[in-house]
PDB file of C-alpha atoms in Angstrom:
ATOM      1  CA  MET A   1      -0.272  -0.291   0.106  1.00 85.00           C
ATOM      2  CA  TYR A   2       1.944   3.085  -0.874  1.00 90.00           C
ATOM      3  CA  ARG A   3       0.817   6.451   0.213  1.00 89.00           C
ATOM      4  CA  LEU A   4       1.329   9.064  -2.997  1.00 90.00           C
ATOM      5  CA  LEU A   5       2.584  12.581  -2.632  1.00 89.00           C
ATOM      6  CA  ILE A   6       1.384  14.666  -5.745  1.00 90.00           C
ATOM      7  CA  VAL A   7       2.894  19.035  -5.970  1.00 88.00           C
ATOM      8  CA  ASP A   8       1.217  20.697  -7.858  1.00 87.00           C
ATOM      9  CA  ARG A   9      -2.020  23.690  -8.142  1.00 82.00           C
ATOM     10  CA  ARG A  10      -3.502  21.388 -10.435  1.00 84.00           C
ATOM     11  CA  PRO A  11      -5.843  19.267  -8.462  1.00 86.00           C
ATOM     12  CA  LEU A  12      -6.898  18.048 -12.484  1.00 88.00           C
ATOM     13  CA  PHE A  13      -3.719  16.461 -12.309  1.00 89.00           C
ATOM     14  CA  ALA A  14      -3.804  14.925  -8.806  1.00 89.00           C
ATOM     15  CA  ASP A  15      -6.767  13.634  -9.977  1.00 91.00           C
ATOM     16  CA  GLY A  16      -5.602  12.241 -13.272  1.00 92.00           C
ATOM     17  CA  ILE A  17      -2.345  10.799 -11.808  1.00 92.00           C
ATOM     18  CA  ARG A  18      -4.746   8.816  -9.185  1.00 92.00           C
ATOM     19  CA  ARG A  19      -6.425   7.320 -11.740  1.00 93.00           C
ATOM     20  CA  ILE A  20      -2.522   5.609 -13.709  1.00 94.00           C
ATOM     21  CA  ALA A  21      -2.423   5.075 -10.492  1.00 93.00           C
ATOM     22  CA  ASP A  22      -5.336   2.593  -9.462  1.00 92.00           C
ATOM     23  CA  ASP A  23      -6.031   1.620 -13.460  1.00 93.00           C
ATOM     24  CA  ALA A  24      -2.375   0.368 -13.359  1.00 92.00           C
ATOM     25  CA  GLY A  25      -3.128  -1.153 -10.283  1.00 93.00           C
ATOM     26  CA  LEU A  26      -0.448   0.100  -8.305  1.00 92.00           C
ATOM     27  CA  ALA A  27      -2.318   0.707  -4.799  1.00 88.00           C
ATOM     28  CA  VAL A  28      -1.500   3.638  -4.334  1.00 89.00           C
ATOM     29  CA  THR A  29      -4.341   4.076  -0.710  1.00 88.00           C
ATOM     30  CA  GLU A  30      -3.537   7.691  -0.843  1.00 85.00           C
ATOM     31  CA  VAL A  31      -3.150  10.735  -2.820  1.00 87.00           C
ATOM     32  CA  VAL A  32      -2.564  14.069  -1.528  1.00 87.00           C
ATOM     33  CA  ARG A  33      -1.834  17.139  -2.987  1.00 87.00           C
ATOM     34  CA  ALA A  34       0.483  20.699  -2.541  1.00 84.00           C
ATOM     35  CA  GLY A  35       1.046  23.501  -4.214  1.00 80.00           C
ATOM     36  CA  PRO A  36       4.641  24.105  -4.453  1.00 72.00           C
ATOM     37  CA  ALA A  37       3.970  26.776  -1.707  1.00 75.00           C
ATOM     38  CA  ASP A  38       2.338  23.639   1.564  1.00 79.00           C
ATOM     39  CA  PHE A  39       4.970  20.869   0.477  1.00 77.00           C
ATOM     40  CA  ALA A  40       6.643  20.833   2.944  1.00 77.00           C
ATOM     41  CA  GLN A  41       4.097  20.359   6.003  1.00 81.00           C
ATOM     42  CA  ALA A  42       2.199  17.912   4.096  1.00 79.00           C
ATOM     43  CA  LEU A  43       5.330  16.135   5.034  1.00 78.00           C
ATOM     44  CA  ALA A  44       5.695  16.681   8.376  1.00 78.00           C
ATOM     45  CA  ASP A  45       2.052  14.682   8.782  1.00 75.00           C
ATOM     46  CA  THR A  46       3.376  12.104   6.773  1.00 77.00           C
ATOM     47  CA  ALA A  47       5.618   9.745   5.212  1.00 83.00           C
ATOM     48  CA  PHE A  48       5.029   9.568   1.650  1.00 89.00           C
ATOM     49  CA  ASP A  49       6.547   6.788  -0.366  1.00 91.00           C
ATOM     50  CA  ALA A  50       6.922   8.804  -3.097  1.00 92.00           C
ATOM     51  CA  ALA A  51       6.261  11.813  -4.156  1.00 91.00           C
ATOM     52  CA  VAL A  52       5.222  13.530  -8.451  1.00 93.00           C
ATOM     53  CA  VAL A  53       5.958  16.780  -9.241  1.00 91.00           C
ATOM     54  CA  SER A  54       5.227  18.716 -12.271  1.00 90.00           C
ATOM     55  CA  ILE A  55       7.351  21.510 -13.937  1.00 89.00           C
ATOM     56  CA  ALA A  56       5.485  23.950 -15.940  1.00 83.00           C
ATOM     57  CA  ALA A  57       8.947  25.506 -16.455  1.00 75.00           C
ATOM     58  CA  PRO A  58      12.458  25.378 -16.466  1.00 69.00           C
ATOM     59  CA  ASN A  59      13.913  28.790 -14.886  1.00 72.00           C
ATOM     60  CA  ALA A  60      14.223  28.760 -10.935  1.00 64.00           C
ATOM     61  CA  LEU A  61      10.440  28.964  -9.543  1.00 64.00           C
ATOM     62  CA  GLY A  62       9.785  26.280 -11.554  1.00 74.00           C
ATOM     63  CA  ILE A  63      12.632  24.401  -9.980  1.00 84.00           C
ATOM     64  CA  GLU A  64      12.660  25.125  -6.764  1.00 83.00           C
ATOM     65  CA  PRO A  65      10.196  23.083  -5.145  1.00 83.00           C
ATOM     66  CA  LEU A  66      12.175  20.208  -6.069  1.00 88.00           C
ATOM     67  CA  ARG A  67      15.171  21.883  -5.670  1.00 86.00           C
ATOM     68  CA  ARG A  68      13.488  22.083  -2.007  1.00 84.00           C
ATOM     69  CA  LEU A  69      11.469  18.207  -1.702  1.00 84.00           C
ATOM     70  CA  THR A  70      15.226  16.437  -2.901  1.00 88.00           C
ATOM     71  CA  ARG A  71      16.473  18.637   0.082  1.00 86.00           C
ATOM     72  CA  LEU A  72      14.241  17.786   3.092  1.00 81.00           C
ATOM     73  CA  PRO A  73      15.027  15.172   5.658  1.00 80.00           C
ATOM     74  CA  GLY A  74      13.381  11.623   4.373  1.00 77.00           C
ATOM     75  CA  ALA A  75      11.987  12.834   1.271  1.00 82.00           C
ATOM     76  CA  PRO A  76      10.885  10.099  -1.334  1.00 89.00           C
ATOM     77  CA  PRO A  77      12.052   8.830  -3.937  1.00 93.00           C
ATOM     78  CA  VAL A  78      10.799  11.678  -6.973  1.00 94.00           C
ATOM     79  CA  LEU A  79       8.826  11.450 -10.136  1.00 95.00           C
ATOM     80  CA  VAL A  80       9.567  15.070 -12.238  1.00 94.00           C
ATOM     81  CA  VAL A  81       6.839  15.475 -14.910  1.00 93.00           C
ATOM     82  CA  SER A  82       8.433  17.999 -17.056  1.00 90.00           C
ATOM     83  CA  GLY A  83       6.274  19.930 -19.315  1.00 84.00           C
ATOM     84  CA  PRO A  84       9.372  21.345 -21.361  1.00 73.00           C
ATOM     85  CA  CYS A  85      11.941  19.152 -22.880  1.00 78.00           C
ATOM     86  CA  GLU A  86      12.719  16.832 -20.587  1.00 76.00           C
ATOM     87  CA  SER A  87      15.506  15.324 -23.378  1.00 77.00           C
ATOM     88  CA  VAL A  88      16.715  19.085 -22.732  1.00 78.00           C
ATOM     89  CA  HIS A  89      16.510  19.338 -19.514  1.00 84.00           C
ATOM     90  CA  GLY A  90      16.022  16.023 -17.595  1.00 87.00           C
ATOM     91  CA  VAL A  91      20.063  15.977 -16.838  1.00 86.00           C
ATOM     92  CA  ARG A  92      19.672  18.570 -14.928  1.00 88.00           C
ATOM     93  CA  PHE A  93      16.200  17.109 -12.887  1.00 91.00           C
ATOM     94  CA  LEU A  94      17.988  14.185 -12.157  1.00 91.00           C
ATOM     95  CA  ARG A  95      20.854  15.937 -10.741  1.00 89.00           C
ATOM     96  CA  LEU A  96      18.852  18.183  -8.737  1.00 90.00           C
ATOM     97  CA  GLY A  97      17.628  14.483  -6.947  1.00 92.00           C
ATOM     98  CA  ALA A  98      15.311  13.557  -9.211  1.00 93.00           C
ATOM     99  CA  ARG A  99      14.732   9.694  -8.966  1.00 94.00           C
ATOM    100  CA  SER A 100      11.537   9.625 -12.479  1.00 94.00           C
ATOM    101  CA  VAL A 101      11.956  11.793 -14.618  1.00 95.00           C
ATOM    102  CA  ILE A 102       9.449  12.186 -17.681  1.00 94.00           C
ATOM    103  CA  GLY A 103       7.497  14.782 -20.427  1.00 91.00           C
ATOM    104  CA  ALA A 104       4.496  15.716 -19.739  1.00 89.00           C
ATOM    105  CA  GLN A 105       2.848  13.972 -22.954  1.00 89.00           C
ATOM    106  CA  ALA A 106       3.705  10.781 -21.977  1.00 92.00           C
ATOM    107  CA  SER A 107       0.969   8.657 -22.031  1.00 93.00           C
ATOM    108  CA  PRO A 108      -0.556   7.037 -18.773  1.00 94.00           C
ATOM    109  CA  GLN A 109       1.041   3.569 -19.694  1.00 95.00           C
ATOM    110  CA  GLU A 110       4.536   5.208 -19.333  1.00 94.00           C
ATOM    111  CA  ILE A 111       3.616   6.948 -16.177  1.00 94.00           C
ATOM    112  CA  ALA A 112       1.863   4.393 -14.812  1.00 95.00           C
ATOM    113  CA  ALA A 113       5.839   2.658 -16.028  1.00 95.00           C
ATOM    114  CA  ALA A 114       7.447   5.568 -14.327  1.00 95.00           C
ATOM    115  CA  LEU A 115       5.113   5.086 -11.620  1.00 94.00           C
ATOM    116  CA  ALA A 116       5.929   1.292 -10.282  1.00 94.00           C
ATOM    117  CA  ARG A 117       9.361   2.050 -10.662  1.00 94.00           C
ATOM    118  CA  THR A 118       9.531   5.377  -8.647  1.00 94.00           C
ATOM    119  CA  LEU A 119       7.832   3.467  -5.924  1.00 92.00           C
ATOM    120  CA  ALA A 120       9.997   0.627  -5.800  1.00 91.00           C
ATOM    121  CA  GLY A 121      12.610   2.604  -5.638  1.00 89.00           C
ATOM    122  CA  ARG A 122      14.351   2.552  -9.054  1.00 92.00           C
ATOM    123  CA  ARG A 123      14.590   4.816 -11.918  1.00 93.00           C
ATOM    124  CA  HIS A 124      12.601   5.711 -15.194  1.00 94.00           C
ATOM    125  CA  VAL A 125      14.143   8.525 -17.265  1.00 92.00           C
ATOM    126  CA  SER A 126      11.650   8.781 -21.615  1.00 91.00           C
ATOM    127  CA  ALA A 127      12.978   7.897 -24.951  1.00 89.00           C
ATOM    128  CA  ALA A 128      14.020  11.122 -25.415  1.00 88.00           C
ATOM    129  CA  LEU A 129      16.092  11.781 -22.299  1.00 89.00           C
ATOM    130  CA  ALA A 130      17.652   8.267 -23.017  1.00 89.00           C
ATOM    131  CA  ASP A 131      19.102   8.887 -25.482  1.00 88.00           C
ATOM    132  CA  HIS A 132      20.372  11.830 -24.890  1.00 83.00           C
ATOM    133  CA  LEU A 133      21.610  10.805 -21.740  1.00 84.00           C
ATOM    134  CA  VAL A 134      23.371   7.490 -23.885  1.00 85.00           C
ATOM    135  CA  ALA A 135      24.900  10.335 -25.964  1.00 83.00           C
ATOM    136  CA  HIS A 136      26.251  13.019 -22.836  1.00 75.00           C
ATOM    137  CA  PHE A 137      27.794   9.953 -21.873  1.00 77.00           C
ATOM    138  CA  VAL A 138      29.679   8.925 -24.746  1.00 77.00           C
ATOM    139  CA  ALA A 139      30.554  12.648 -25.361  1.00 73.00           C
ATOM    140  CA  HIS A 140      31.816  12.270 -21.426  1.00 68.00           C
ATOM    141  CA  VAL A 141      34.462   8.973 -22.057  1.00 65.00           C
ATOM    142  CA  VAL A 142      35.334  10.172 -24.953  1.00 62.00           C
ATOM    143  CA  ALA A 143      36.459  13.279 -24.212  1.00 60.00           C
ATOM    144  CA  ASP A 144      38.536  10.825 -21.036  1.00 60.00           C
ATOM    145  CA  ARG A 145      40.083   9.165 -22.960  1.00 59.00           C
ATOM    146  CA  GLU A 146      41.340  11.900 -25.239  1.00 56.00           C
ATOM    147  CA  GLN A 147      42.770  13.510 -21.664  1.00 53.00           C
ATOM    148  CA  LYS A 148      44.117  10.555 -20.653  1.00 52.00           C
ATOM    149  CA  GLU A 149      45.942   9.670 -24.355  1.00 52.00           C
ATOM    150  CA  ILE A 150      48.698  11.866 -23.396  1.00 59.00           C
ATOM    151  CA  GLY A 151      52.114  11.917 -24.531  1.00 76.00           C
ATOM    152  CA  LEU A 152      53.602   8.581 -24.339  1.00 81.00           C
ATOM    153  CA  ARG A 153      56.829   9.812 -24.243  1.00 81.00           C
ATOM    154  CA  ASP A 154      55.464  11.287 -20.668  1.00 79.00           C
ATOM    155  CA  ALA A 155      53.936   9.085 -19.798  1.00 80.00           C
ATOM    156  CA  VAL A 156      57.108   5.724 -19.737  1.00 80.00           C
ATOM    157  CA  ALA A 157      58.965   6.343 -16.857  1.00 80.00           C
ATOM    158  CA  SER A 158      62.447   5.309 -18.682  1.00 85.00           C
ATOM    159  CA  ASP A 159      63.901   4.806 -22.123  1.00 86.00           C
ATOM    160  CA  ALA A 160      63.782   1.433 -21.470  1.00 86.00           C
ATOM    161  CA  GLN A 161      60.127   0.841 -21.619  1.00 89.00           C
ATOM    162  CA  LEU A 162      60.084   3.257 -24.575  1.00 89.00           C
ATOM    163  CA  ARG A 163      60.985   1.088 -26.511  1.00 90.00           C
ATOM    164  CA  MET A 164      59.157  -1.469 -25.054  1.00 91.00           C
ATOM    165  CA  ILE A 165      56.475  -0.300 -25.989  1.00 90.00           C
ATOM    166  CA  GLN A 166      58.163   0.389 -30.108  1.00 90.00           C
ATOM    167  CA  LEU A 167      58.305  -2.651 -30.469  1.00 92.00           C
ATOM    168  CA  LEU A 168      55.804  -4.023 -28.846  1.00 91.00           C
ATOM    169  CA  ALA A 169      54.167  -2.136 -31.716  1.00 90.00           C
ATOM    170  CA  LEU A 170      56.166  -3.069 -34.486  1.00 90.00           C
ATOM    171  CA  GLY A 171      54.442  -7.004 -33.227  1.00 89.00           C
ATOM    172  CA  LYS A 172      57.803  -8.109 -31.694  1.00 90.00           C
ATOM    173  CA  PRO A 173      57.488 -11.906 -29.329  1.00 91.00           C
ATOM    174  CA  MET A 174      57.365 -10.608 -26.379  1.00 91.00           C
ATOM    175  CA  GLU A 175      61.330 -13.694 -26.009  1.00 92.00           C
ATOM    176  CA  VAL A 176      63.247 -11.705 -28.978  1.00 92.00           C
ATOM    177  CA  ILE A 177      61.997  -7.331 -26.877  1.00 92.00           C
ATOM    178  CA  CYS A 178      63.728  -9.233 -23.669  1.00 93.00           C
ATOM    179  CA  ASN A 179      66.720 -10.553 -25.909  1.00 92.00           C
ATOM    180  CA  LEU A 180      67.201  -7.044 -27.601  1.00 91.00           C
ATOM    181  CA  LEU A 181      66.199  -5.391 -23.581  1.00 91.00           C
ATOM    182  CA  ARG A 182      68.274  -8.063 -21.682  1.00 91.00           C
ATOM    183  CA  ILE A 183      65.313  -9.125 -19.317  1.00 92.00           C
ATOM    184  CA  SER A 184      63.602 -11.672 -17.906  1.00 93.00           C
ATOM    185  CA  ALA A 185      60.316 -12.778 -19.205  1.00 92.00           C
ATOM    186  CA  GLU A 186      58.956 -11.834 -15.879  1.00 92.00           C
ATOM    187  CA  ASP A 187      60.363  -8.507 -16.444  1.00 91.00           C
ATOM    188  CA  ALA A 188      59.150  -7.799 -19.316  1.00 91.00           C
ATOM    189  CA  ARG A 189      55.338  -8.595 -18.470  1.00 91.00           C
ATOM    190  CA  ALA A 190      55.638  -6.921 -15.615  1.00 91.00           C
ATOM    191  CA  GLN A 191      56.856  -3.174 -17.476  1.00 90.00           C
ATOM    192  CA  ARG A 192      53.911  -4.464 -19.879  1.00 90.00           C
ATOM    193  CA  ARG A 193      51.135  -4.485 -16.691  1.00 90.00           C
ATOM    194  CA  GLU A 194      53.345  -0.875 -16.071  1.00 90.00           C
ATOM    195  CA  ILE A 195      52.495   0.694 -19.139  1.00 89.00           C
ATOM    196  CA  LEU A 196      49.795  -0.572 -19.014  1.00 87.00           C
ATOM    197  CA  ARG A 197      48.964   1.824 -15.335  1.00 85.00           C
ATOM    198  CA  ARG A 198      50.428   4.087 -16.367  1.00 83.00           C
ATOM    199  CA  THR A 199      49.224   5.864 -19.539  1.00 81.00           C
ATOM    200  CA  GLY A 200      45.543   4.108 -18.481  1.00 79.00           C
ATOM    201  CA  LEU A 201      45.296   2.517 -21.662  1.00 81.00           C
ATOM    202  CA  ALA A 202      43.390  -1.016 -21.462  1.00 81.00           C
ATOM    203  CA  ASP A 203      45.345  -3.258 -23.742  1.00 86.00           C
ATOM    204  CA  GLU A 204      48.195  -3.878 -25.570  1.00 88.00           C
ATOM    205  CA  GLN A 205      45.874  -3.192 -28.948  1.00 88.00           C
ATOM    206  CA  GLU A 206      45.680   0.093 -28.166  1.00 86.00           C
ATOM    207  CA  LEU A 207      49.477   1.144 -26.646  1.00 87.00           C
ATOM    208  CA  LYS A 208      50.127   0.141 -30.172  1.00 88.00           C
ATOM    209  CA  ARG A 209      47.533   2.092 -31.824  1.00 86.00           C
ATOM    210  CA  CYS A 210      48.443   5.320 -29.827  1.00 85.00           C
ATOM    211  CA  ALA A 211      51.722   4.353 -30.866  1.00 87.00           C
ATOM    212  CA  PHE A 212      52.046   4.538 -34.427  1.00 87.00           C
ATOM    213  CA  GLU A 213      49.364   7.985 -34.050  1.00 84.00           C
ATOM    214  CA  GLN A 214      52.300   9.601 -31.910  1.00 85.00           C
ATOM    215  CA  GLN A 215      54.402   8.696 -34.486  1.00 85.00           C
ATOM    216  CA  LEU A 216      56.683   6.837 -31.801  1.00 83.00           C
ATOM    217  CA  VAL A 217      57.291   3.586 -34.274  1.00 79.00           C
ATOM    218  CA  PRO A 218      60.139   3.857 -36.317  1.00 65.00           C
ATOM    219  CA  ASP A 219      60.008   3.360 -40.237  1.00 55.00           C
ATOM    220  CA  ARG A 220      61.388  -0.128 -40.822  1.00 51.00           C
ATOM    221  CA  ARG A 221      63.744   0.930 -43.007  1.00 43.00           C
ATOM    222  CA  ALA A 222      65.874   2.160 -39.433  1.00 44.00           C
ATOM    223  CA  MET A 223      65.516  -1.703 -37.763  1.00 46.00           C
ATOM    224  CA  ALA A 224      68.091  -3.774 -37.851  1.00 46.00           C
ATOM    225  CA  VAL A 225      68.138  -7.003 -39.755  1.00 39.00           C
ATOM    226  CA  ASP A 226      68.203  -8.725 -36.473  1.00 46.00           C
ATOM    227  CA  GLY A 227      64.629  -6.558 -35.203  1.00 46.00           C
ATOM    228  CA  SER A 228      66.797  -4.257 -32.888  1.00 48.00           C
ATOM    229  CA  LEU A 229      66.229  -0.739 -34.110  1.00 49.00           C
ATOM    230  CA  ASP A 230      69.133   0.701 -36.356  1.00 45.00           C
ATOM    231  CA  ASN A 231      70.859   3.313 -34.721  1.00 43.00           C
ATOM    232  CA  ARG A 232      73.960   3.204 -36.615  1.00 41.00           C
ATOM    233  CA  PRO A 233      76.070   6.461 -37.233  1.00 42.00           C
ATOM    234  CA  GLY A 234      73.907   7.820 -40.368  1.00 42.00           C
ATOM    235  CA  ARG A 235      70.301   5.798 -40.054  1.00 42.00           C
ATOM    236  CA  PRO A 236      67.709   8.234 -39.114  1.00 42.00           C
ATOM    237  CA  SER A 237      66.905   8.697 -35.237  1.00 39.00           C
ATOM    238  CA  HIS A 238      63.958   9.227 -35.566  1.00 40.00           C
ATOM    239  CA  GLY A 239      64.046  10.519 -31.903  1.00 39.00           C
ATOM    240  CA  LEU A 240      64.543   6.587 -30.387  1.00 38.00           C
ATOM    241  CA  PRO A 241      66.599   5.963 -26.801  1.00 40.00           C
ATOM    242  CA  THR A 242      69.668   4.643 -27.661  1.00 38.00           C
ATOM    243  CA  ARG A 243      69.261   1.806 -24.202  1.00 40.00           C
TER     244      ARG A 243
END
């Protein structure tokens, strides 16, 4: 059995939410409507399982009830029914503490689904807002990845690690790398893990890609016959380490 708080001035809005809840069989036993100015008193008098907040405008006055409600001690999870475009303003409502966000033009079925999930303590967002959130997340992931992909020369701890990156990018087997760098297989694996940790890259494939993108891999003509880096006088060094 659920108690529901409706924060809206319009009785018709509260009546509509009540009918939708009843038709969906959500077992809402009590619905209390409170205006933006007096919902705090309603919360002080009764413990609610969820609140529905109608936001008609995304300005400071319009979002103030949401801001105040989510800051109150023991505030219930909030479902925002957004008059303005929820795909544009929904992120802001979520940041202010809303549990779920849907548009005012949502169908009764979607309102019922959002209300049911909010009453259960889960989240629900409209399809338009979900698309916006995915795009927002992907943009941040790409920006974070670009920020993490600092120059490999600056990220590694030594010239030996940089040379290992070059040899890995050239596809050299680990036993060849061990012979060229004069280290054991165990040390080589440890160095590879350390390189990935320092560069923030996920795996060796990303490491190879970055090495080529940052032009750390020498022209194959600069490679000696045995596969090592050819540093003989007169050969292009490409700024590669000699140690």
